Amino acid sequence: MAGLHPWVFVGLIVAVTVAVAVWDGRRSRGAGPRRDSEALALAVRSARRRTAAAVGVTFVLLVAGIVTASAFPDLLGMPLAIAPAVAGAGGLLLYAATPPAREAIEDGEARVASLEPRRAWSFASRGSLAGLTALAAMTIGTLLATGMTSSPDESGRYRTIAFATETAGTSASPYPGWFYASPLIAATLAFVVTAMLALRRVAVTPSLVGAGLGRHDRVWRVASTRVLIALIAATLCLQLGGVSMFTGIATSDAASADLPGHPFATTRTVALWIYTFGQLVTVAGVIWFTLAIVRAFRLPRDVTTRVGADLDAGSANVR
Amino acid sequence: MIALDPTSPVPPYEQIRSQITDLIRGGALDSGHRLPSIRQLAGDLRIAPGTVARAYGELESAGLIESNRATGTRVLPGGRSGATLRLAAADYAAAARRDGADLDEALSALRAVWEAG
């Protein structure tokens, strides 16, 4: 990656992710013909509008955070630090607050309902929920660790990492100490709450009216949840990746020169590992965000493909 | 699944109550089974939450379900009909179908015998 501008690198990741997603979409397109109901079509249109709006708002807030951090250096990078969590929370809050489309019901039309309760986590796989929980726990854990190992700068703000012996000392900044960690922990917790609200919105949306639409109803919910999961994963990865990279850079800078009787070889190696981990997680965040965009715009086709496959499987069983 | 017929003379809360009762008595809803929240069921059936709350209230009074803020609404044990009764019901339903009777007709016949005996 040496010599490659970060934005060029981000562009390459986005291009590759889009290409793979489009290729995968074309590969699975033949799975079934387009056969959907009026109710399903309305639900899917509404789902795409809401997921696309959530992803769009997240992107705008993310860019606003980056621009604000560049325009106001006096803020010491705080807007950039909290941008992923605030942007993700904004997008997901919009999703949770937007009511679903209400379909018209004919007078006298019979209505059916499942007696299975739907929960916020009903439409996500256990693996993805476990992964998101682990990411959130790692983010909070990393922030607590960097907060506890931070030192105050000359203005008393805990945004420095310092090493000292009896006779000499070295320090580097910006380090995600309490100055950054406290608002970041609060923002991450707020983000987790909005993520739960958004997933809950998928669950509490009334089901499709009419008999025999139970499977269709589940398909659009699963597709919407996949977009939200990608958006949540992107936010957490960008947050954790950014914190890890700054931790690695500051630690490496502080340990760049050995103090008398205090070699820093191991510290530099650990710092390099933390920085590399941060880079990989940030790349994962860019990939997840690109997938969220692709999935949001491809949601109607994914749903009709899945419904078509279900119908084909159903007819094959009947035959 | 339960179905609501808005054209039926039977009130919506009674349709919900009777169908859930049948599912519990018939063993389709086991003891401990969680029922959807009032809000979910009302939303899915496009009726007022109060209607579902009334049906759940009557099921609770009948000792078939219990509602708890923490754990939601669950089917209580002991609501399922005995094996003998379920087997006899299955035989009767099969006989009624063979005779070309529909559900209302079969229930009427059973009610007549019940009330006479």
PDB file of N, CA and C in Angstrom, chain A residues 102-103 105-119 200-201 203-212 214 221, chain B residues 1-7 16 19-20 23 29 33-37 39-47 56 70-73:
ATOM      1  N   ARG A 102     -48.429   1.715   4.137  1.00  0.00           N
ATOM      2  CA  ARG A 102     -49.646   0.995   4.534  1.00  0.00           C
ATOM      3  C   ARG A 102     -50.401   0.591   3.283  1.00  0.00           C
ATOM      4  N   GLU A 103     -50.570  -0.690   3.119  1.00  0.00           N
ATOM      5  CA  GLU A 103     -51.264  -1.151   1.924  1.00  0.00           C
ATOM      6  C   GLU A 103     -52.777  -1.044   2.112  1.00  0.00           C
ATOM      7  N   ILE A 105     -56.504  -2.182   2.098  1.00  0.00           N
ATOM      8  CA  ILE A 105     -57.168  -3.479   2.277  1.00  0.00           C
ATOM      9  C   ILE A 105     -58.600  -3.363   1.796  1.00  0.00           C
ATOM     10  N   GLU A 106     -59.004  -4.320   0.998  1.00  0.00           N
ATOM     11  CA  GLU A 106     -60.391  -4.305   0.522  1.00  0.00           C
ATOM     12  C   GLU A 106     -61.327  -4.676   1.651  1.00  0.00           C
ATOM     13  N   ASP A 107     -62.520  -4.072   1.637  1.00  0.00           N
ATOM     14  CA  ASP A 107     -63.520  -4.394   2.658  1.00  0.00           C
ATOM     15  C   ASP A 107     -63.852  -5.880   2.591  1.00  0.00           C
ATOM     16  N   GLY A 108     -63.860  -6.505   3.715  1.00  0.00           N
ATOM     17  CA  GLY A 108     -64.243  -7.910   3.745  1.00  0.00           C
ATOM     18  C   GLY A 108     -63.120  -8.868   3.418  1.00  0.00           C
ATOM     19  N   GLU A 109     -61.922  -8.332   3.089  1.00  0.00           N
ATOM     20  CA  GLU A 109     -60.793  -9.215   2.758  1.00  0.00           C
ATOM     21  C   GLU A 109     -60.310  -9.930   4.019  1.00  0.00           C
ATOM     22  N   ALA A 110     -60.151 -11.246   3.912  1.00  0.00           N
ATOM     23  CA  ALA A 110     -59.692 -12.013   5.068  1.00  0.00           C
ATOM     24  C   ALA A 110     -58.238 -11.665   5.376  1.00  0.00           C
ATOM     25  N   ARG A 111     -57.896 -11.651   6.658  1.00  0.00           N
ATOM     26  CA  ARG A 111     -56.522 -11.350   7.064  1.00  0.00           C
ATOM     27  C   ARG A 111     -55.981 -12.529   7.860  1.00  0.00           C
ATOM     28  N   VAL A 112     -54.724 -12.830   7.659  1.00  0.00           N
ATOM     29  CA  VAL A 112     -54.121 -13.930   8.420  1.00  0.00           C
ATOM     30  C   VAL A 112     -52.914 -13.399   9.179  1.00  0.00           C
ATOM     31  N   ALA A 113     -52.596 -14.072  10.250  1.00  0.00           N
ATOM     32  CA  ALA A 113     -51.437 -13.658  11.045  1.00  0.00           C
ATOM     33  C   ALA A 113     -50.769 -14.883  11.635  1.00  0.00           C
ATOM     34  N   SER A 114     -49.447 -14.811  11.713  1.00  0.00           N
ATOM     35  CA  SER A 114     -48.691 -15.895  12.324  1.00  0.00           C
ATOM     36  C   SER A 114     -48.759 -15.750  13.840  1.00  0.00           C
ATOM     37  N   LEU A 115     -48.665 -16.876  14.530  1.00  0.00           N
ATOM     38  CA  LEU A 115     -48.652 -16.824  15.994  1.00  0.00           C
ATOM     39  C   LEU A 115     -47.226 -16.973  16.520  1.00  0.00           C
ATOM     40  N   GLU A 116     -46.247 -16.724  15.645  1.00  0.00           N
ATOM     41  CA  GLU A 116     -44.846 -16.728  16.083  1.00  0.00           C
ATOM     42  C   GLU A 116     -44.442 -15.284  16.352  1.00  0.00           C
ATOM     43  N   PRO A 117     -43.917 -15.003  17.538  1.00  0.00           N
ATOM     44  CA  PRO A 117     -43.494 -13.620  17.795  1.00  0.00           C
ATOM     45  C   PRO A 117     -42.269 -13.254  16.952  1.00  0.00           C
ATOM     46  N   ARG A 118     -42.241 -12.021  16.470  1.00  0.00           N
ATOM     47  CA  ARG A 118     -41.073 -11.538  15.707  1.00  0.00           C
ATOM     48  C   ARG A 118     -40.254 -10.632  16.622  1.00  0.00           C
ATOM     49  N   ARG A 119     -38.958 -10.867  16.639  1.00  0.00           N
ATOM     50  CA  ARG A 119     -38.059 -10.068  17.479  1.00  0.00           C
ATOM     51  C   ARG A 119     -37.048  -9.348  16.598  1.00  0.00           C
ATOM     52  N   ARG A 200     -35.524  -3.743  15.126  1.00  0.00           N
ATOM     53  CA  ARG A 200     -36.858  -3.936  15.684  1.00  0.00           C
ATOM     54  C   ARG A 200     -37.925  -3.412  14.722  1.00  0.00           C
ATOM     55  N   ARG A 201     -37.597  -2.346  14.009  1.00  0.00           N
ATOM     56  CA  ARG A 201     -38.563  -1.783  13.052  1.00  0.00           C
ATOM     57  C   ARG A 201     -38.897  -2.820  11.978  1.00  0.00           C
ATOM     58  N   ALA A 203     -38.908  -5.984  12.416  1.00  0.00           N
ATOM     59  CA  ALA A 203     -39.745  -7.022  13.040  1.00  0.00           C
ATOM     60  C   ALA A 203     -41.173  -6.548  13.271  1.00  0.00           C
ATOM     61  N   VAL A 204     -41.346  -5.281  13.697  1.00  0.00           N
ATOM     62  CA  VAL A 204     -42.700  -4.853  14.091  1.00  0.00           C
ATOM     63  C   VAL A 204     -43.543  -4.364  12.906  1.00  0.00           C
ATOM     64  N   THR A 205     -42.937  -4.239  11.734  1.00  0.00           N
ATOM     65  CA  THR A 205     -43.727  -3.849  10.562  1.00  0.00           C
ATOM     66  C   THR A 205     -44.808  -4.911  10.317  1.00  0.00           C
ATOM     67  N   PRO A 206     -46.066  -4.498  10.164  1.00  0.00           N
ATOM     68  CA  PRO A 206     -47.141  -5.497   9.966  1.00  0.00           C
ATOM     69  C   PRO A 206     -46.862  -6.404   8.762  1.00  0.00           C
ATOM     70  N   SER A 207     -47.307  -7.648   8.886  1.00  0.00           N
ATOM     71  CA  SER A 207     -47.047  -8.623   7.819  1.00  0.00           C
ATOM     72  C   SER A 207     -47.939  -8.347   6.607  1.00  0.00           C
ATOM     73  N   LEU A 208     -47.601  -9.015   5.502  1.00  0.00           N
ATOM     74  CA  LEU A 208     -48.379  -8.854   4.276  1.00  0.00           C
ATOM     75  C   LEU A 208     -49.787  -9.400   4.500  1.00  0.00           C
ATOM     76  N   VAL A 209     -50.763  -8.694   3.947  1.00  0.00           N
ATOM     77  CA  VAL A 209     -52.158  -9.144   4.104  1.00  0.00           C
ATOM     78  C   VAL A 209     -52.427 -10.282   3.122  1.00  0.00           C
ATOM     79  N   GLY A 210     -53.156 -11.271   3.573  1.00  0.00           N
ATOM     80  CA  GLY A 210     -53.556 -12.346   2.662  1.00  0.00           C
ATOM     81  C   GLY A 210     -52.937 -13.671   3.029  1.00  0.00           C
ATOM     82  N   ALA A 211     -53.660 -14.720   2.707  1.00  0.00           N
ATOM     83  CA  ALA A 211     -53.184 -16.066   3.024  1.00  0.00           C
ATOM     84  C   ALA A 211     -52.062 -16.482   2.084  1.00  0.00           C
ATOM     85  N   GLY A 212     -51.174 -17.329   2.574  1.00  0.00           N
ATOM     86  CA  GLY A 212     -50.123 -17.906   1.742  1.00  0.00           C
ATOM     87  C   GLY A 212     -48.958 -16.990   1.458  1.00  0.00           C
ATOM     88  N   GLY A 214     -46.829 -15.951   3.904  1.00  0.00           N
ATOM     89  CA  GLY A 214     -45.917 -16.028   5.041  1.00  0.00           C
ATOM     90  C   GLY A 214     -44.460 -16.072   4.641  1.00  0.00           C
ATOM     91  N   ARG A 221     -38.190  -9.276   4.870  1.00  0.00           N
ATOM     92  CA  ARG A 221     -37.607  -8.909   6.170  1.00  0.00           C
ATOM     93  C   ARG A 221     -36.137  -9.332   6.238  1.00  0.00           C
TER      94      ARG A 221
ATOM     95  N   MET B   1     -50.975 -20.203  12.378  1.00  0.00           N
ATOM     96  CA  MET B   1     -51.621 -19.066  11.724  1.00  0.00           C
ATOM     97  C   MET B   1     -53.068 -18.955  12.197  1.00  0.00           C
ATOM     98  N   ILE B   2     -53.540 -17.736  12.323  1.00  0.00           N
ATOM     99  CA  ILE B   2     -54.974 -17.546  12.556  1.00  0.00           C
ATOM    100  C   ILE B   2     -55.510 -16.615  11.474  1.00  0.00           C
ATOM    101  N   ALA B   3     -56.781 -16.763  11.180  1.00  0.00           N
ATOM    102  CA  ALA B   3     -57.395 -15.945  10.133  1.00  0.00           C
ATOM    103  C   ALA B   3     -58.550 -15.154  10.719  1.00  0.00           C
ATOM    104  N   LEU B   4     -58.723 -13.946  10.200  1.00  0.00           N
ATOM    105  CA  LEU B   4     -59.820 -13.089  10.672  1.00  0.00           C
ATOM    106  C   LEU B   4     -60.722 -12.799   9.485  1.00  0.00           C
ATOM    107  N   ASP B   5     -61.991 -13.082   9.666  1.00  0.00           N
ATOM    108  CA  ASP B   5     -62.953 -12.821   8.599  1.00  0.00           C
ATOM    109  C   ASP B   5     -63.782 -11.586   8.984  1.00  0.00           C
ATOM    110  N   PRO B   6     -63.524 -10.435   8.359  1.00  0.00           N
ATOM    111  CA  PRO B   6     -64.236  -9.214   8.754  1.00  0.00           C
ATOM    112  C   PRO B   6     -65.724  -9.270   8.429  1.00  0.00           C
ATOM    113  N   THR B   7     -66.120 -10.185   7.546  1.00  0.00           N
ATOM    114  CA  THR B   7     -67.548 -10.259   7.184  1.00  0.00           C
ATOM    115  C   THR B   7     -68.330 -11.172   8.127  1.00  0.00           C
ATOM    116  N   ILE B  16     -60.444 -14.479  17.330  1.00  0.00           N
ATOM    117  CA  ILE B  16     -59.053 -14.691  17.783  1.00  0.00           C
ATOM    118  C   ILE B  16     -59.045 -15.647  18.976  1.00  0.00           C
ATOM    119  N   GLN B  19     -59.929 -19.312  17.979  1.00  0.00           N
ATOM    120  CA  GLN B  19     -58.904 -20.005  17.183  1.00  0.00           C
ATOM    121  C   GLN B  19     -57.683 -20.362  18.034  1.00  0.00           C
ATOM    122  N   ILE B  20     -57.282 -19.434  18.902  1.00  0.00           N
ATOM    123  CA  ILE B  20     -56.124 -19.739  19.767  1.00  0.00           C
ATOM    124  C   ILE B  20     -56.496 -20.848  20.756  1.00  0.00           C
ATOM    125  N   LEU B  23     -56.248 -24.093  18.963  1.00  0.00           N
ATOM    126  CA  LEU B  23     -54.856 -24.490  18.724  1.00  0.00           C
ATOM    127  C   LEU B  23     -54.208 -25.018  20.004  1.00  0.00           C
ATOM    128  N   LEU B  29     -50.323 -25.566  19.761  1.00  0.00           N
ATOM    129  CA  LEU B  29     -49.529 -24.624  20.553  1.00  0.00           C
ATOM    130  C   LEU B  29     -49.212 -25.297  21.893  1.00  0.00           C
ATOM    131  N   HIS B  33     -45.239 -22.119  24.706  1.00  0.00           N
ATOM    132  CA  HIS B  33     -45.127 -21.435  23.414  1.00  0.00           C
ATOM    133  C   HIS B  33     -45.391 -19.944  23.610  1.00  0.00           C
ATOM    134  N   ARG B  34     -44.524 -19.129  23.010  1.00  0.00           N
ATOM    135  CA  ARG B  34     -44.707 -17.679  23.127  1.00  0.00           C
ATOM    136  C   ARG B  34     -45.644 -17.182  22.042  1.00  0.00           C
ATOM    137  N   LEU B  35     -46.616 -16.411  22.451  1.00  0.00           N
ATOM    138  CA  LEU B  35     -47.529 -15.796  21.476  1.00  0.00           C
ATOM    139  C   LEU B  35     -46.979 -14.421  21.089  1.00  0.00           C
ATOM    140  N   PRO B  36     -47.365 -13.923  19.914  1.00  0.00           N
ATOM    141  CA  PRO B  36     -46.890 -12.590  19.520  1.00  0.00           C
ATOM    142  C   PRO B  36     -47.425 -11.512  20.461  1.00  0.00           C
ATOM    143  N   SER B  37     -46.752 -10.386  20.464  1.00  0.00           N
ATOM    144  CA  SER B  37     -47.220  -9.279  21.297  1.00  0.00           C
ATOM    145  C   SER B  37     -48.564  -8.782  20.764  1.00  0.00           C
ATOM    146  N   ARG B  39     -49.327  -5.828  20.045  1.00  0.00           N
ATOM    147  CA  ARG B  39     -49.086  -4.870  18.959  1.00  0.00           C
ATOM    148  C   ARG B  39     -48.825  -5.593  17.629  1.00  0.00           C
ATOM    149  N   GLN B  40     -48.019  -6.664  17.700  1.00  0.00           N
ATOM    150  CA  GLN B  40     -47.707  -7.400  16.461  1.00  0.00           C
ATOM    151  C   GLN B  40     -48.957  -8.033  15.862  1.00  0.00           C
ATOM    152  N   LEU B  41     -49.726  -8.732  16.712  1.00  0.00           N
ATOM    153  CA  LEU B  41     -50.902  -9.426  16.192  1.00  0.00           C
ATOM    154  C   LEU B  41     -51.943  -8.430  15.669  1.00  0.00           C
ATOM    155  N   ALA B  42     -52.105  -7.324  16.403  1.00  0.00           N
ATOM    156  CA  ALA B  42     -53.073  -6.309  15.956  1.00  0.00           C
ATOM    157  C   ALA B  42     -52.625  -5.696  14.625  1.00  0.00           C
ATOM    158  N   GLY B  43     -51.334  -5.434  14.502  1.00  0.00           N
ATOM    159  CA  GLY B  43     -50.806  -4.862  13.262  1.00  0.00           C
ATOM    160  C   GLY B  43     -50.989  -5.808  12.085  1.00  0.00           C
ATOM    161  N   ASP B  44     -50.683  -7.087  12.302  1.00  0.00           N
ATOM    162  CA  ASP B  44     -50.794  -8.078  11.225  1.00  0.00           C
ATOM    163  C   ASP B  44     -52.248  -8.266  10.775  1.00  0.00           C
ATOM    164  N   LEU B  45     -53.177  -8.219  11.750  1.00  0.00           N
ATOM    165  CA  LEU B  45     -54.596  -8.429  11.425  1.00  0.00           C
ATOM    166  C   LEU B  45     -55.311  -7.129  11.073  1.00  0.00           C
ATOM    167  N   ARG B  46     -54.578  -6.010  11.162  1.00  0.00           N
ATOM    168  CA  ARG B  46     -55.140  -4.669  10.857  1.00  0.00           C
ATOM    169  C   ARG B  46     -56.377  -4.400  11.710  1.00  0.00           C
ATOM    170  N   ILE B  47     -56.226  -4.627  13.007  1.00  0.00           N
ATOM    171  CA  ILE B  47     -57.318  -4.305  13.934  1.00  0.00           C
ATOM    172  C   ILE B  47     -56.735  -3.510  15.099  1.00  0.00           C
ATOM    173  N   TYR B  56     -56.769 -11.806  24.414  1.00  0.00           N
ATOM    174  CA  TYR B  56     -55.732 -12.341  25.316  1.00  0.00           C
ATOM    175  C   TYR B  56     -56.243 -12.351  26.759  1.00  0.00           C
ATOM    176  N   ALA B  70     -42.030  -9.130  31.418  1.00  0.00           N
ATOM    177  CA  ALA B  70     -40.648  -9.524  31.092  1.00  0.00           C
ATOM    178  C   ALA B  70     -40.595 -10.612  30.028  1.00  0.00           C
ATOM    179  N   THR B  71     -41.475 -11.613  30.157  1.00  0.00           N
ATOM    180  CA  THR B  71     -41.356 -12.769  29.256  1.00  0.00           C
ATOM    181  C   THR B  71     -42.409 -12.794  28.160  1.00  0.00           C
ATOM    182  N   GLY B  72     -43.315 -11.826  28.154  1.00  0.00           N
ATOM    183  CA  GLY B  72     -44.342 -11.788  27.115  1.00  0.00           C
ATOM    184  C   GLY B  72     -45.498 -12.706  27.450  1.00  0.00           C
ATOM    185  N   THR B  73     -46.201 -13.153  26.406  1.00  0.00           N
ATOM    186  CA  THR B  73     -47.383 -14.000  26.602  1.00  0.00           C
ATOM    187  C   THR B  73     -47.045 -15.443  26.239  1.00  0.00           C
TER     188      THR B  73
END
